[in-house]
């Protein structure tokens, strides 16, 4: 195992909430390092973690969602995703978001892992799941009144190639597709062994 030089720990001297609503909390902290001194640090955090779903059909298509993302001022492709409800199990939340955003349910859900999209200033985890054995729900999508989400089935291997080429900006989509490809045995594991295809 590689040895790394020690990194000093920052100590929190004070912390205050600058802004808070149902969606986000902005925190200002004064922190101090034994060698580097004091500084103000700003953290954005969500009151709840998020979930994202790599949903694969029996035809090996991935169900992408296409929607307007206001911070980017454009429409992008991403995964069915959303925030967990209070005290909601991530697997249950992932299935709920899949059903609400796509109108499909899954009879097989597997945890792929979780990611921290921007740990330098954002405190929220996204739990990512692989959904298989999909079935369309008779009632279809159940979107919130302010949501407009298109469901776009695309060949999984094509989307994987496009992820590697850098064609998608959504971090959960990138992470989820790569982790799913490894789980499905499409990508070799870093140790050279093939992934578990079962």
Tab-separated table of C-alpha atoms in Angstrom:
chain	number	residue	atom	x	y	z
A	1	UNK	CA	0.000	0.000	0.000
A	2	UNK	CA	1.271	3.480	-0.856
A	3	UNK	CA	2.210	5.728	2.052
A	4	UNK	CA	1.155	9.368	1.785
A	5	UNK	CA	2.373	12.310	3.833
A	6	UNK	CA	0.034	13.390	6.618
A	7	UNK	CA	-2.466	16.143	5.882
A	8	UNK	CA	-3.420	18.419	8.744
A	9	UNK	CA	-6.974	18.586	9.995
A	10	UNK	CA	-9.095	21.709	9.809
A	11	UNK	CA	-10.836	22.653	13.053
A	12	UNK	CA	-14.270	24.308	12.981
A	13	UNK	CA	-14.285	27.506	15.039
A	14	UNK	CA	-17.815	28.627	14.208
A	15	UNK	CA	-20.699	27.583	12.003
A	16	UNK	CA	-23.880	29.389	10.983
A	17	UNK	CA	-26.685	28.806	8.514
A	18	UNK	CA	-26.865	31.648	5.981
A	19	UNK	CA	-29.912	30.356	4.117
A	20	UNK	CA	-32.247	27.391	4.414
A	21	UNK	CA	-35.381	26.154	2.696
A	22	UNK	CA	-36.939	22.780	1.834
A	23	UNK	CA	-34.350	22.177	-0.903
A	24	UNK	CA	-30.978	23.453	0.306
A	25	UNK	CA	-29.054	24.819	3.256
A	26	UNK	CA	-26.064	27.174	2.879
A	27	UNK	CA	-23.598	27.115	5.781
A	28	UNK	CA	-20.683	29.439	6.532
A	29	UNK	CA	-17.941	28.033	8.743
A	30	UNK	CA	-14.812	29.634	10.084
A	31	UNK	CA	-12.122	26.967	10.052
A	32	UNK	CA	-8.513	26.843	11.174
A	33	UNK	CA	-5.521	24.732	10.183
A	34	UNK	CA	-2.403	24.473	12.338
A	35	UNK	CA	-0.100	25.484	9.454
A	36	UNK	CA	-2.370	27.190	6.945
A	37	UNK	CA	-4.276	29.536	9.242
A	38	UNK	CA	-7.946	30.574	9.298
A	39	UNK	CA	-10.464	30.975	6.534
A	40	UNK	CA	-14.187	31.177	5.837
A	41	UNK	CA	-15.625	28.092	4.121
A	42	UNK	CA	-19.037	27.742	2.503
A	43	UNK	CA	-20.964	24.485	2.279
A	44	UNK	CA	-24.178	23.714	0.426
A	45	UNK	CA	-26.074	20.715	1.737
A	46	UNK	CA	-29.322	19.001	0.960
A	47	UNK	CA	-31.630	18.004	3.800
A	48	UNK	CA	-31.744	14.504	2.245
A	49	UNK	CA	-29.563	12.299	0.066
A	50	UNK	CA	-30.488	11.571	-3.546
A	51	UNK	CA	-30.960	8.431	-5.629
A	52	UNK	CA	-30.387	7.697	-9.318
A	53	UNK	CA	-31.359	4.614	-11.315
A	54	UNK	CA	-29.711	2.841	-14.251
A	55	UNK	CA	-32.851	1.170	-15.623
A	56	UNK	CA	-32.252	-1.569	-18.216
A	57	UNK	CA	-35.001	-3.065	-20.350
A	58	UNK	CA	-35.089	-6.698	-21.471
A	59	UNK	CA	-33.812	-5.414	-24.857
A	60	UNK	CA	-30.680	-3.947	-23.194
A	61	UNK	CA	-31.851	-0.358	-23.552
A	62	UNK	CA	-31.203	2.117	-20.761
A	63	UNK	CA	-34.059	4.461	-19.878
A	64	UNK	CA	-32.588	7.951	-19.886
A	65	UNK	CA	-34.555	10.981	-18.854
A	66	UNK	CA	-34.401	14.225	-20.783
A	67	UNK	CA	-35.306	17.432	-19.009
A	68	UNK	CA	-34.481	21.106	-18.575
A	69	UNK	CA	-31.896	21.800	-15.864
A	70	UNK	CA	-32.136	25.437	-14.882
A	71	UNK	CA	-28.624	25.908	-13.399
A	72	UNK	CA	-27.235	24.888	-16.822
A	73	UNK	CA	-29.960	26.789	-18.741
A	74	UNK	CA	-30.438	23.816	-21.066
A	75	UNK	CA	-31.999	20.423	-21.618
A	76	UNK	CA	-29.791	17.433	-20.761
A	77	UNK	CA	-29.950	13.662	-20.541
A	78	UNK	CA	-29.721	12.182	-17.066
A	79	UNK	CA	-30.947	9.180	-15.094
A	80	UNK	CA	-34.284	8.832	-13.337
A	81	UNK	CA	-33.361	10.443	-10.029
A	82	UNK	CA	-34.526	12.500	-7.101
A	83	UNK	CA	-34.323	13.208	-3.409
A	84	UNK	CA	-35.121	10.688	-0.734
A	85	UNK	CA	-38.098	11.330	1.491
A	86	UNK	CA	-37.334	11.665	5.243
A	87	UNK	CA	-36.218	8.286	6.678
A	88	UNK	CA	-36.758	6.580	3.301
A	89	UNK	CA	-34.602	3.562	2.479
A	90	UNK	CA	-32.442	4.365	-0.590
A	91	UNK	CA	-33.558	1.210	-2.462
A	92	UNK	CA	-37.216	2.087	-1.895
A	93	UNK	CA	-36.582	5.698	-2.912
A	94	UNK	CA	-34.812	4.579	-6.086
A	95	UNK	CA	-37.768	2.381	-7.066
A	96	UNK	CA	-40.204	5.221	-6.269
A	97	UNK	CA	-38.262	7.691	-8.432
A	98	UNK	CA	-38.050	5.157	-11.280
A	99	UNK	CA	-41.817	4.657	-11.180
A	100	UNK	CA	-42.638	8.369	-10.894
A	101	UNK	CA	-40.279	9.610	-13.618
A	102	UNK	CA	-40.494	6.779	-16.163
A	103	UNK	CA	-43.767	4.949	-15.582
A	104	UNK	CA	-41.853	1.675	-15.156
A	105	UNK	CA	-41.316	-0.524	-12.124
A	106	UNK	CA	-38.468	-2.987	-11.570
A	107	UNK	CA	-38.580	-6.475	-10.109
A	108	UNK	CA	-34.813	-6.536	-9.606
A	109	UNK	CA	-32.914	-3.692	-7.923
A	110	UNK	CA	-29.179	-3.844	-7.170
A	111	UNK	CA	-27.122	-1.221	-5.393
A	112	UNK	CA	-24.199	-0.039	-7.525
A	113	UNK	CA	-22.717	2.336	-4.958
A	114	UNK	CA	-22.898	5.985	-4.080
A	115	UNK	CA	-21.123	9.121	-5.160
A	116	UNK	CA	-20.487	12.576	-3.763
A	117	UNK	CA	-20.892	14.834	-6.809
A	118	UNK	CA	-18.832	17.780	-5.547
A	119	UNK	CA	-17.315	17.074	-2.113
A	120	UNK	CA	-15.386	20.346	-2.027
A	121	UNK	CA	-18.531	22.341	-1.319
A	122	UNK	CA	-21.647	20.150	-1.601
A	123	UNK	CA	-22.643	17.776	1.200
A	124	UNK	CA	-25.046	15.270	-0.361
A	125	UNK	CA	-24.662	11.669	-1.504
A	126	UNK	CA	-26.311	10.122	-4.543
A	127	UNK	CA	-27.094	6.412	-4.113
A	128	UNK	CA	-27.079	4.665	-7.498
A	129	UNK	CA	-29.042	1.508	-8.339
A	130	UNK	CA	-29.289	-0.887	-11.268
A	131	UNK	CA	-32.912	-1.749	-12.100
A	132	UNK	CA	-33.777	-4.772	-14.246
A	133	UNK	CA	-36.823	-6.866	-15.108
A	134	UNK	CA	-38.740	-3.689	-15.884
A	135	UNK	CA	-42.470	-3.564	-16.462
A	136	UNK	CA	-44.514	-0.611	-17.642
A	137	UNK	CA	-47.043	0.656	-15.089
A	138	UNK	CA	-50.630	1.093	-16.346
A	139	UNK	CA	-50.851	4.632	-14.932
A	140	UNK	CA	-47.585	5.760	-16.575
A	141	UNK	CA	-45.476	8.578	-15.165
A	142	UNK	CA	-46.472	10.330	-11.936
A	143	UNK	CA	-44.664	13.650	-12.251
A	144	UNK	CA	-44.797	16.602	-9.898
A	145	UNK	CA	-46.754	19.569	-11.319
A	146	UNK	CA	-43.522	21.471	-12.085
A	147	UNK	CA	-41.803	18.528	-13.832
A	148	UNK	CA	-41.555	17.858	-17.554
A	149	UNK	CA	-39.587	14.651	-18.094
A	150	UNK	CA	-39.200	12.754	-21.363
A	151	UNK	CA	-38.218	9.074	-21.190
A	152	UNK	CA	-35.706	8.131	-23.889
A	153	UNK	CA	-34.719	4.455	-24.317
A	154	UNK	CA	-31.207	4.138	-25.785
A	155	UNK	CA	-28.981	1.089	-26.383
A	156	UNK	CA	-26.910	0.623	-23.223
A	157	UNK	CA	-23.642	-0.101	-25.039
A	158	UNK	CA	-24.083	3.023	-27.176
A	159	UNK	CA	-24.641	5.163	-24.067
A	160	UNK	CA	-21.588	3.547	-22.442
A	161	UNK	CA	-19.464	4.507	-25.458
A	162	UNK	CA	-20.862	8.054	-25.320
A	163	UNK	CA	-20.066	8.296	-21.593
A	164	UNK	CA	-16.455	7.323	-22.306
A	165	UNK	CA	-16.381	9.940	-25.098
A	166	UNK	CA	-17.550	12.619	-22.637
A	167	UNK	CA	-20.920	13.359	-24.251
A	168	UNK	CA	-22.933	13.587	-21.003
A	169	UNK	CA	-22.565	16.228	-18.297
A	170	UNK	CA	-24.558	14.518	-15.528
A	171	UNK	CA	-22.195	12.928	-13.006
A	172	UNK	CA	-24.683	10.342	-11.735
A	173	UNK	CA	-25.296	9.174	-15.322
A	174	UNK	CA	-21.544	8.834	-15.924
A	175	UNK	CA	-20.930	7.005	-12.643
A	176	UNK	CA	-24.020	4.812	-12.934
A	177	UNK	CA	-23.360	3.687	-16.501
A	178	UNK	CA	-19.722	2.820	-15.753
A	179	UNK	CA	-20.623	0.950	-12.565
A	180	UNK	CA	-23.448	-0.907	-14.332
A	181	UNK	CA	-21.131	-1.861	-17.203
A	182	UNK	CA	-18.691	-3.329	-14.709
A	183	UNK	CA	-21.460	-5.158	-12.832
A	184	UNK	CA	-22.779	-6.591	-16.116
A	185	UNK	CA	-19.327	-7.817	-17.163
A	186	UNK	CA	-19.041	-5.388	-20.087
A	187	UNK	CA	-16.037	-3.590	-18.579
A	188	UNK	CA	-13.121	-5.435	-17.027
A	189	UNK	CA	-12.438	-4.753	-13.366
A	190	UNK	CA	-9.238	-2.812	-12.613
A	191	UNK	CA	-7.538	-6.014	-11.423
A	192	UNK	CA	-8.027	-7.486	-14.900
A	193	UNK	CA	-10.857	-9.889	-14.072
A	194	UNK	CA	-14.158	-9.651	-15.872
A	195	UNK	CA	-17.150	-8.307	-13.981
A	196	UNK	CA	-19.898	-10.500	-12.580
A	197	UNK	CA	-22.414	-10.952	-15.383
A	198	UNK	CA	-24.983	-12.610	-13.147
